[in-house]
Tab-separated table of C-alpha atoms (C1' of nucleotides) in Angstrom:
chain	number	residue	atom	x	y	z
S	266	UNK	CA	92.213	103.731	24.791
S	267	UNK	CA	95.511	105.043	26.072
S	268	UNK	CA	95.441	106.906	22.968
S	269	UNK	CA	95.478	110.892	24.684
S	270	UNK	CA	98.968	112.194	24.190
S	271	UNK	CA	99.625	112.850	27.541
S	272	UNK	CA	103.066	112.221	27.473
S	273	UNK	CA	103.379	108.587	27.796
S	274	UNK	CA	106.773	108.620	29.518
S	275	UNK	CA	107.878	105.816	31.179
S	276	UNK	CA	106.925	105.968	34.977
S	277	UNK	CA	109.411	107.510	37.454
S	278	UNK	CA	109.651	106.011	40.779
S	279	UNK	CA	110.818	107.705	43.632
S	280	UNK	CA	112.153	104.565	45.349
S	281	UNK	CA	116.003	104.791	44.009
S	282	UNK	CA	115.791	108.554	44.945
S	283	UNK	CA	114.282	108.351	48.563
S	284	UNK	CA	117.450	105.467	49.049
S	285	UNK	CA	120.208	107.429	47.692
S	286	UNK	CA	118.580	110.423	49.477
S	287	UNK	CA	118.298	109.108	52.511
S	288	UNK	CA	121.813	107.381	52.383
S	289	UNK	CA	123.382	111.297	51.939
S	290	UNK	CA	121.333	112.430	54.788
S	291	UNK	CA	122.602	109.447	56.997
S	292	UNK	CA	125.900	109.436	56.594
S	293	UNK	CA	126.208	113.402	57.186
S	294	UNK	CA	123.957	112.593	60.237
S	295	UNK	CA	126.195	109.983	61.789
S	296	UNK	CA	128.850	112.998	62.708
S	297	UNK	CA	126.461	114.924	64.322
S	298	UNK	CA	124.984	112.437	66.293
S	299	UNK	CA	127.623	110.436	67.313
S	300	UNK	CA	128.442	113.368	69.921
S	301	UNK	CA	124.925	113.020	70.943
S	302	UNK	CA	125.294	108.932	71.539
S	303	UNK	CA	123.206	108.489	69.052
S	304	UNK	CA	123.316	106.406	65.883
S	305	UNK	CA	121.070	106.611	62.868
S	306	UNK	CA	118.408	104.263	63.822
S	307	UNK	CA	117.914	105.480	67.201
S	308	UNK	CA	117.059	108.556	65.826
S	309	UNK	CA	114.168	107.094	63.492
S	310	UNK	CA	113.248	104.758	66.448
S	311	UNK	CA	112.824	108.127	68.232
S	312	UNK	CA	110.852	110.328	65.747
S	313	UNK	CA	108.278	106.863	65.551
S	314	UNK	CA	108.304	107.167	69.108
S	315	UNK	CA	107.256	110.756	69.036
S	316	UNK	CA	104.254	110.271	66.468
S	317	UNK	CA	102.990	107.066	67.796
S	318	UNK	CA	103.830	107.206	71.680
S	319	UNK	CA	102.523	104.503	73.383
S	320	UNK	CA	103.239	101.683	70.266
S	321	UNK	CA	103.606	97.831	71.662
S	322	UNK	CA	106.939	96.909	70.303
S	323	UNK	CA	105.021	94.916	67.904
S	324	UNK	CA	103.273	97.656	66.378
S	325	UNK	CA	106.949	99.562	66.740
S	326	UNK	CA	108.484	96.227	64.671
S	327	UNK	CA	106.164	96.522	61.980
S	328	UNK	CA	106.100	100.888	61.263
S	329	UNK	CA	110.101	100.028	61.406
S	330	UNK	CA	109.721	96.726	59.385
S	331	UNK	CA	112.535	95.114	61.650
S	332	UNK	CA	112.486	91.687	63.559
S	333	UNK	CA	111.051	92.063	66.889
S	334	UNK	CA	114.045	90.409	68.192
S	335	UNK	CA	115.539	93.644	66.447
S	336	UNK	CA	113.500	95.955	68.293
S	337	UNK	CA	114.531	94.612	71.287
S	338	UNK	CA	118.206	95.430	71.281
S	339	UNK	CA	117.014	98.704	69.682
S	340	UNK	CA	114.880	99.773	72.784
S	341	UNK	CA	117.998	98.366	75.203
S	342	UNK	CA	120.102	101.361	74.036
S	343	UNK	CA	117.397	103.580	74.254
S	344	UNK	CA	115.721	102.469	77.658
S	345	UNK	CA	119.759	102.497	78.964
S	346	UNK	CA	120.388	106.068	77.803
S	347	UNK	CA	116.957	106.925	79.602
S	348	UNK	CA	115.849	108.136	76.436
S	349	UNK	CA	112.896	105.834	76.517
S	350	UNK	CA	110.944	103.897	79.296
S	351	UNK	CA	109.004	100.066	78.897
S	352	UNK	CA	105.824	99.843	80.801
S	353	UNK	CA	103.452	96.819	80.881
S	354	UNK	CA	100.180	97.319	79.160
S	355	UNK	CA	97.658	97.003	82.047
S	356	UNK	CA	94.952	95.709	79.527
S	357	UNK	CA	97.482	92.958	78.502
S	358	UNK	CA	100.695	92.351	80.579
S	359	UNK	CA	102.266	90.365	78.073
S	360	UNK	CA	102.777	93.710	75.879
S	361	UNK	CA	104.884	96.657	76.555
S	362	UNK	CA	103.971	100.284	76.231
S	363	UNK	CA	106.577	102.359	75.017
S	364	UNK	CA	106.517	105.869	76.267
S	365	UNK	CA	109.304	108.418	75.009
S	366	UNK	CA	111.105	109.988	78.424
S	367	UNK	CA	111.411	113.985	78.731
S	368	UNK	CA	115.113	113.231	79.089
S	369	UNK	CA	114.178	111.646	75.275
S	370	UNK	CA	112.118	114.197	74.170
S	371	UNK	CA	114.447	116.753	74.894
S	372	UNK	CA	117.363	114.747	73.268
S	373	UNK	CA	115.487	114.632	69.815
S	374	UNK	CA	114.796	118.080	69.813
S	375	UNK	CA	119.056	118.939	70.567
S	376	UNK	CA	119.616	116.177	67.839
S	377	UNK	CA	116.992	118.124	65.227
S	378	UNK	CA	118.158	121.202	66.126
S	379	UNK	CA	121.820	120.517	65.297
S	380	UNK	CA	120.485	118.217	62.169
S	381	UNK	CA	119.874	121.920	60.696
S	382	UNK	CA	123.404	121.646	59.041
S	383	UNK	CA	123.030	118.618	57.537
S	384	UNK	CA	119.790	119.561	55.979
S	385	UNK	CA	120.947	122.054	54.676
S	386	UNK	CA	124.217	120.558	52.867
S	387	UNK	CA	121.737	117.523	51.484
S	388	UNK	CA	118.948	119.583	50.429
S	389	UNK	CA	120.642	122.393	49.305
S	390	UNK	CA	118.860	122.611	45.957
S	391	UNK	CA	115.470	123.032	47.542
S	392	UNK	CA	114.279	126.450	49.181
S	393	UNK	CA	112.608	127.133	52.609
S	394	UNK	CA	109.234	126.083	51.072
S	395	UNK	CA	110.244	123.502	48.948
S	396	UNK	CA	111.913	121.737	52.435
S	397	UNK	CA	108.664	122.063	54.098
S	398	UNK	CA	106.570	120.677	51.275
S	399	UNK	CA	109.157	117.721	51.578
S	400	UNK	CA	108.875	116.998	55.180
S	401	UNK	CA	104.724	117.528	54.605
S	402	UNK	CA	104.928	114.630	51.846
S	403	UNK	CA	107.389	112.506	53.960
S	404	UNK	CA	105.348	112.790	56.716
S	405	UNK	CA	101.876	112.169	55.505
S	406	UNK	CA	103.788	109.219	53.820
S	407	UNK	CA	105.092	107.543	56.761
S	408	UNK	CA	101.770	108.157	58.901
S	409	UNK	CA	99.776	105.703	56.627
S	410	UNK	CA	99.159	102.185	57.745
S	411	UNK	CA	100.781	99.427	59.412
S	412	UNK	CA	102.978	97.655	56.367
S	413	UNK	CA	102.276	93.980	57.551
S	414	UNK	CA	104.486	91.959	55.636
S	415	UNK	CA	100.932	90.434	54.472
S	416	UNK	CA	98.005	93.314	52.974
S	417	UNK	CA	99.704	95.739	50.864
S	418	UNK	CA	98.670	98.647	53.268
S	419	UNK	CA	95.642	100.546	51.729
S	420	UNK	CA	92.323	99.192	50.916
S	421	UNK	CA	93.660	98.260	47.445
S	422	UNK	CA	94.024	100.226	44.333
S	423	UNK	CA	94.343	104.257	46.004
S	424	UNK	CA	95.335	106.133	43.725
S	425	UNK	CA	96.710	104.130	40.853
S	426	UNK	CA	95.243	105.282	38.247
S	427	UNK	CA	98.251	105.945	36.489
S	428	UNK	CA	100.479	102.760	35.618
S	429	UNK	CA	99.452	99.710	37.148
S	430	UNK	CA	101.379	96.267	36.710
S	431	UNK	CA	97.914	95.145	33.907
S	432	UNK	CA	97.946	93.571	30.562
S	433	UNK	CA	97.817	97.029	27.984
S	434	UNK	CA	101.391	97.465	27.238
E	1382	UNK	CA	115.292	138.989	68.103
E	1383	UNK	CA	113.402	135.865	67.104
E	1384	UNK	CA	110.370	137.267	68.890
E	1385	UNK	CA	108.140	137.361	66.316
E	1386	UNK	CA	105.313	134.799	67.181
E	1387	UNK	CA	105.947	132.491	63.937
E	1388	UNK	CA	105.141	129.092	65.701
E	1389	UNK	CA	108.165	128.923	67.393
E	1390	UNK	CA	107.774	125.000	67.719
E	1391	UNK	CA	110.840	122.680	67.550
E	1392	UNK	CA	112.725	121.992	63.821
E	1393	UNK	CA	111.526	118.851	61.984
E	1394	UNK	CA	113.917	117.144	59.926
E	1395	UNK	CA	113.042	115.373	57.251
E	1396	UNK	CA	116.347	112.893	57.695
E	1397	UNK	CA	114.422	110.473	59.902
E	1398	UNK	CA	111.371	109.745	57.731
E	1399	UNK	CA	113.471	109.921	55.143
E	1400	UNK	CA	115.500	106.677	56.594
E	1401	UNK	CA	112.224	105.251	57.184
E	1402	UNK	CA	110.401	105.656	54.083
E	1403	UNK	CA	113.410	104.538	52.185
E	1404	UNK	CA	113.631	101.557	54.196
E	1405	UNK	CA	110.184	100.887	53.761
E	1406	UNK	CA	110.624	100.976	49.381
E	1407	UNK	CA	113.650	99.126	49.539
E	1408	UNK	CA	111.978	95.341	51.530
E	1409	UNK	CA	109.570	95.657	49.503
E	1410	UNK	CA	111.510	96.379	46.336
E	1411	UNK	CA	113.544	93.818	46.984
E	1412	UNK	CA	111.126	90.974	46.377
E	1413	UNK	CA	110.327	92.802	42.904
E	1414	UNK	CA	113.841	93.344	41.620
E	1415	UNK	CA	115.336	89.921	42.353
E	1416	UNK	CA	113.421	88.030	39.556
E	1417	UNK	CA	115.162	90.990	37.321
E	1418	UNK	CA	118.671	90.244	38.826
E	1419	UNK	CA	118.635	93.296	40.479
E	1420	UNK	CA	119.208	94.898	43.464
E	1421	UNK	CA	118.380	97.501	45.598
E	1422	UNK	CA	121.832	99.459	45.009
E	1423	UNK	CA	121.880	98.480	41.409
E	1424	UNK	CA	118.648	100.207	40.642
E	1425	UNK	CA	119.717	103.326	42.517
E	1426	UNK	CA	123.164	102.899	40.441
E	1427	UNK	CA	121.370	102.726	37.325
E	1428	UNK	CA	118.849	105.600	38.207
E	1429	UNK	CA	121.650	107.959	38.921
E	1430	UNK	CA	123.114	107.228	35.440
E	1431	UNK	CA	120.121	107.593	33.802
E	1432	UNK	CA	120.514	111.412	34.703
E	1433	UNK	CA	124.347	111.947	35.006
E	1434	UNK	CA	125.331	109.284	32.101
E	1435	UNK	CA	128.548	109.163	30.957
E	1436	UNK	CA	129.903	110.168	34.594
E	1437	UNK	CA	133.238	108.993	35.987
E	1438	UNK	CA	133.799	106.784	38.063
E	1439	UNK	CA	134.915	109.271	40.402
E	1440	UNK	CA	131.649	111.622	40.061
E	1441	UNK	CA	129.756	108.081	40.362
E	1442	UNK	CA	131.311	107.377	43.723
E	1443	UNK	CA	130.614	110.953	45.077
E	1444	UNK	CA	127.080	110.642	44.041
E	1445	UNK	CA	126.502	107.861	45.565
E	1446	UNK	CA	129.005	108.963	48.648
E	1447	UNK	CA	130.055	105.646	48.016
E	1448	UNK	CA	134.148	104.586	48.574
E	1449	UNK	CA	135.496	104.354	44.780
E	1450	UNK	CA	136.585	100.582	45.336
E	1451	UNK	CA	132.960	99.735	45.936
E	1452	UNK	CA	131.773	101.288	43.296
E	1453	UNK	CA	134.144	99.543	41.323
E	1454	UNK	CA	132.273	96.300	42.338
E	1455	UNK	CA	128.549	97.278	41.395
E	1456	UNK	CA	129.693	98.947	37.941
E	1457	UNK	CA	131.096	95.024	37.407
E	1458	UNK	CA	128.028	93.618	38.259
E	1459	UNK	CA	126.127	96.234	36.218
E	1460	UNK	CA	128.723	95.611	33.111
E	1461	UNK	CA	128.488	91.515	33.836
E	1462	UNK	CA	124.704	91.832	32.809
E	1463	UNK	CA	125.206	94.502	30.225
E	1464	UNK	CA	123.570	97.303	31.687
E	1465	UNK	CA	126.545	99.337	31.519
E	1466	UNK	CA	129.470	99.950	29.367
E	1467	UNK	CA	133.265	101.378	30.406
E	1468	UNK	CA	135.206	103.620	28.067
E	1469	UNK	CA	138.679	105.420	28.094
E	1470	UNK	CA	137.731	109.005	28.318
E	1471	UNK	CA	139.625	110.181	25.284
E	1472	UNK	CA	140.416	113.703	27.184
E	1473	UNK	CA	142.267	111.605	29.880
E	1474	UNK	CA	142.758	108.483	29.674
E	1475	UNK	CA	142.682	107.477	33.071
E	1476	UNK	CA	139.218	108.052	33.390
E	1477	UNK	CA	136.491	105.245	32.519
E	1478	UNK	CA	133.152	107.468	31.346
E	1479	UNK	CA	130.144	105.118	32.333
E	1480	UNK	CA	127.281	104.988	30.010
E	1481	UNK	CA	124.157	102.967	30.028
E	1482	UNK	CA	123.365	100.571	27.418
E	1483	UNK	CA	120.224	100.675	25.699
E	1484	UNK	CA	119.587	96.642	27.737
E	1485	UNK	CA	120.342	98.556	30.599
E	1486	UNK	CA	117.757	101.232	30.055
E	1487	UNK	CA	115.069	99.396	28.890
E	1488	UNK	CA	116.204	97.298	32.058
E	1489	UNK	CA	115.225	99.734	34.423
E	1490	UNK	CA	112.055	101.306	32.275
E	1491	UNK	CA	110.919	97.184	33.312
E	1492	UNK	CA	112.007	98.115	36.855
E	1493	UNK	CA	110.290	100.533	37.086
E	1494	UNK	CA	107.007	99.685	35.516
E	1495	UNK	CA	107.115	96.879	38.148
E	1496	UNK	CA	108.077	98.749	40.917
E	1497	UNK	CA	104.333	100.848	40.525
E	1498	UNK	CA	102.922	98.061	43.221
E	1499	UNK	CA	105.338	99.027	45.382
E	1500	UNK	CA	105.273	102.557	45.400
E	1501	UNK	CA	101.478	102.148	45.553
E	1502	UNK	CA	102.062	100.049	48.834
E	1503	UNK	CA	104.460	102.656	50.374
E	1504	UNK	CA	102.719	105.906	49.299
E	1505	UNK	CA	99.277	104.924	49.557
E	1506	UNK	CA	98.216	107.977	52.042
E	1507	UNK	CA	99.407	109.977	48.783
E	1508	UNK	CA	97.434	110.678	45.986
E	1509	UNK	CA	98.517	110.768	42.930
E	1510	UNK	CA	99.487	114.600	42.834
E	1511	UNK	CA	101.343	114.396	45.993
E	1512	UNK	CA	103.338	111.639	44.606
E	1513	UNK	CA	104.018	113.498	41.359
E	1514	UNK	CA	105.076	116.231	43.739
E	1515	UNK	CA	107.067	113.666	46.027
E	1516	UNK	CA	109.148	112.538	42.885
E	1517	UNK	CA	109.459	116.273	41.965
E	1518	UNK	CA	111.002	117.642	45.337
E	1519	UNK	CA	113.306	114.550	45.710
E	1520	UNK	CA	114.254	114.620	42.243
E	1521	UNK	CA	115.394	118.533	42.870
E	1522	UNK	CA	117.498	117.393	45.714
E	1523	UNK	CA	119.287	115.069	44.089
E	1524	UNK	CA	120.317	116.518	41.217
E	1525	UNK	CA	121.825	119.171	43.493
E	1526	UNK	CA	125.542	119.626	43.870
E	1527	UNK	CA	128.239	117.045	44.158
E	1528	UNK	CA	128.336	115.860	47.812
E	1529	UNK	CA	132.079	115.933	48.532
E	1530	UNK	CA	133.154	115.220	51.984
E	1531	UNK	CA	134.399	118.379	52.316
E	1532	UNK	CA	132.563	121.125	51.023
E	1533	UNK	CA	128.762	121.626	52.665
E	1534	UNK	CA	127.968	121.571	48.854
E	1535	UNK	CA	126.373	124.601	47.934
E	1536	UNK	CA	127.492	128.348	48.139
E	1537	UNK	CA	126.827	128.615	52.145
E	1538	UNK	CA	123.719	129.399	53.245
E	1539	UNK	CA	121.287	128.569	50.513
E	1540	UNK	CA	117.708	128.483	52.451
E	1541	UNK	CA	118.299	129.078	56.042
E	1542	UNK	CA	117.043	131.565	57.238
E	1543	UNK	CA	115.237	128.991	59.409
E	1544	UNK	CA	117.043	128.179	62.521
E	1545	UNK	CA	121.018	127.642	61.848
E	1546	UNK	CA	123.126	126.071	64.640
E	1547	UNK	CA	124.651	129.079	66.276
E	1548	UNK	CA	124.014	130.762	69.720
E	1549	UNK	CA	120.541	132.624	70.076
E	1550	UNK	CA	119.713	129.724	71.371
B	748	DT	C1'	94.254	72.079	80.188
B	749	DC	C1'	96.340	73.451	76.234
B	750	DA	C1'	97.413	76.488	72.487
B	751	DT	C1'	98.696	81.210	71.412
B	752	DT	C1'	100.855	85.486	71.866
B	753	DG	C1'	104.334	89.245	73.460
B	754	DG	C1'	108.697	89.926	74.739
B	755	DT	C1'	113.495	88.182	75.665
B	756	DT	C1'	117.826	85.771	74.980
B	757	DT	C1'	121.351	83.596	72.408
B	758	DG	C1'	123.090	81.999	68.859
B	759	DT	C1'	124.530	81.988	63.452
B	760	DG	C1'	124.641	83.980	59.077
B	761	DT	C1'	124.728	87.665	55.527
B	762	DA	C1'	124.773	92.066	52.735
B	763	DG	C1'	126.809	96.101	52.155
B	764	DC	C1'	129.735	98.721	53.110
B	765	DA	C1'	134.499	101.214	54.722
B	766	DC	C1'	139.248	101.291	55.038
B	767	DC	C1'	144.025	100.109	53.919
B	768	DA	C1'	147.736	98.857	50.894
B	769	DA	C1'	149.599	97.935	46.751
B	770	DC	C1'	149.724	98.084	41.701
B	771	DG	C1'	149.593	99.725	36.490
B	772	DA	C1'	148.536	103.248	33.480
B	773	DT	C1'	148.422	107.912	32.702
B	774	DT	C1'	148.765	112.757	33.351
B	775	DT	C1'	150.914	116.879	35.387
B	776	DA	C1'	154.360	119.433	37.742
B	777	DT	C1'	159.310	120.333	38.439
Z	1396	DA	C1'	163.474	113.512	32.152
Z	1397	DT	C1'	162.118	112.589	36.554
Z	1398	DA	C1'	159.053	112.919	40.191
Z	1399	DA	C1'	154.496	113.438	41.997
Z	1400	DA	C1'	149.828	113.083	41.724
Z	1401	DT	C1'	145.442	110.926	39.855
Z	1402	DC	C1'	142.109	107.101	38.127
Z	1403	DG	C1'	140.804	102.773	38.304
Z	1404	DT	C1'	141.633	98.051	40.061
Z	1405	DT	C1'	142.457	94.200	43.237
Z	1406	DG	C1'	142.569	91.854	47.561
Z	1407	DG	C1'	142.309	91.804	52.316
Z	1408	DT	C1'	140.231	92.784	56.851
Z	1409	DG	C1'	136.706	94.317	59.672
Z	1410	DC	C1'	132.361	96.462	61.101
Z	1411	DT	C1'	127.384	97.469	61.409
Z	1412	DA	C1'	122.922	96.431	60.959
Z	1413	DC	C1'	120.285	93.654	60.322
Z	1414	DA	C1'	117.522	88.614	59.450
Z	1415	DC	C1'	116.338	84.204	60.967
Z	1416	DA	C1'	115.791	80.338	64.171
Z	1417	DA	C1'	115.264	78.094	68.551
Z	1418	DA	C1'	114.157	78.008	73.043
Z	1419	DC	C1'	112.210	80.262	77.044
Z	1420	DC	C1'	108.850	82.757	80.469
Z	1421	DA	C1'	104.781	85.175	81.433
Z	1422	DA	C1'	100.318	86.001	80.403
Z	1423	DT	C1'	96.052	85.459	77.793
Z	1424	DG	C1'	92.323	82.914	75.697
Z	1425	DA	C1'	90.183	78.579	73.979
DNA sequence: TCATTGGTTTGTGTAGCACCAACGATTTAT
DNA sequence: ATAAATCGTTGGTGCTACACAAACCAATGA
C-alpha cells in the first residue's frame, strides 16, 4: 500500500497560517475599531452573536472556547454599550438568552463596512472571488459543532482519509 | 449608481472567523505541540521560514508584524533547540540571515504530521477538498506582500471593486 | 431534602506581547 | 574622517487577554 506516487509530500496544515493570518487582520482591525469602541473580541463575540442569536452563554463559552467567567465580562461591555441584551430563558431561568440589539446589529454592519480597508491590505494577494471562496470556507468552518473540550467535534474520522496520526510511516 | 440589484446585503469580513477559527487551532494545538517543546508562535515562526528561509531578522519581524526585540526572543528559543541557525549576511554584515536546520525541519514535518487530529477536529464540516482549498487560499494570502505599518501593502486597489469606504454610502 | 447547574463576582496568576532606552557593530552619507 | 543611520541585542516596564479557583445565589431536578 501507500505505494501510488501521488506525491507523498509531507502534510501542510493550515493552523500556523490561519494564526499568523488572523494576527495581521487583528492588529490592522484594532485602528479601525477602536473609533467604533470596539476591541477585537467584541467583534467575534458579535459575528457569533449574529449566526447563533439566542446562544446561552454556555453554548457562547464553548463556540468561543473561553471561561464562562470570561464570557461574562465579555457580554458586560457589550450589554453596557447596548450592543447586546441578557434575557432569562423562560424554559430555564437559570440560563440567559442572548439576543444581539438593533443598536448591535447596526454597529457590526458600520464596523464590517469600514473593515473593507483592512481586508483589503491583508488579503491583498487574493482576488474578488478568491475572498469570497475564503469567507465561504471560514464560514462553513466555524458553523460546525460545539468544540467541547471533551468529543473531538465530528462523529469521528470525517474526512481523514489523507494522513492520520496511524502506525504506516 | 450601485443600483444594479446584485444582493445588495451587508459586507462579510472574513477577520472575525478568522480570529475565531485561529483561536480554535491554536487550544487545541497547544496540547499537541508541548510534548514537542513547541509552541504555538514557534510553529508559526518556523512555518514562515519554511517559505521565506534565510530572511532577516527584520523581514521576520514584519512578517510576523511582530516588534524586532520579540522576535529576537523566539529566534533564541528556536536556536536554543536547534531549529534555527544565525549567520552574518556577508552583503552586510549587520544583518543575521535565518535559516532552518535540517532538526528544525524535520521538527515541524513531526508537527505537522501530529497536528492532522487537530485540524481534523477544527475543520471537520470540511471535506477534504475544501481543506486542500482552505490551505490553498490562506497560503496565497500569506505569501502576499510585506505588511509594513505603513504602506496598505499592495499597489492600491487590488480587488475592490466591492464596496470601498468612501461616500455613496 | 439535597445535589446539580447557570450565571456572577472576586481574586490571583500567566503568556505574549509592545514600547522605550541604551549599547556595539557596521554601513552609508557628508 | 566624522557623523548619521541601520541591524541586532539586552533589559526594563507595562498592558491585554485570558485561565483558573473559590465562593455565592437562583433555579432546576433527583
Amino acid at each position: 500500500m501507500a505505494s501510488l506516487p501521488v506525491l507523498n509530500q509531507p502534510p501542510r496544515r493550515s493552523g500556523a497560517l490561519l494564526d499568523n493570518l488572523a494576527r495581521r487582520m487583528r492588529l490592522h482591525a484594532e485602528g479601525v475599531l477602536a473609533p467604533l469602541g470596539l476591541r477585537p473580541r467584541h467583534l467575534v463575540a458579535l459575528t457569533v452573536l449574529r449566526d447563533r442569536d439566542g446562544s446561552t452563554q454556555q453554548a457562547l463559552a464553548t463556540t468561543l472556547m473561553m471561561d464562562r467567567a470570561t464570557v461574562v465580562g465579555l457580554l458586560n461591555d457589550l450589554e453596557a454599550d447596548g450592543l447586546v441584551e441578557r434575557q432569562r430563558s423562560p424554559e430555564d431561568r437559570r440560563r440567559h438568552i442572548v439576543r444581539l440589539t438593533d443598536h448591535g446589529a447596526r454597529l457590526l454592519a458600520k464596523a464590517e463596512f469600514s473593515l473593507a480597508e483592512v481586508e483589503d491590505a491583508v488579503l491583498c494577494a487574493l482576488d474578488t472571488d478568491q475572498r469570497a471562496q475564503l469567507y465561504d470556507l471560514l464560514a462553513l468552518a466555524a458553523s460546525g459543532p460545539e468544540h467541547g473540550p471533551d468529543h473531538g467535534g465530528c462523529g469521528a474520522a470525517a474526512a481523514a482519509q489523507d494522513d492520520a496520526p496511524d502506525a504506516s510511516c
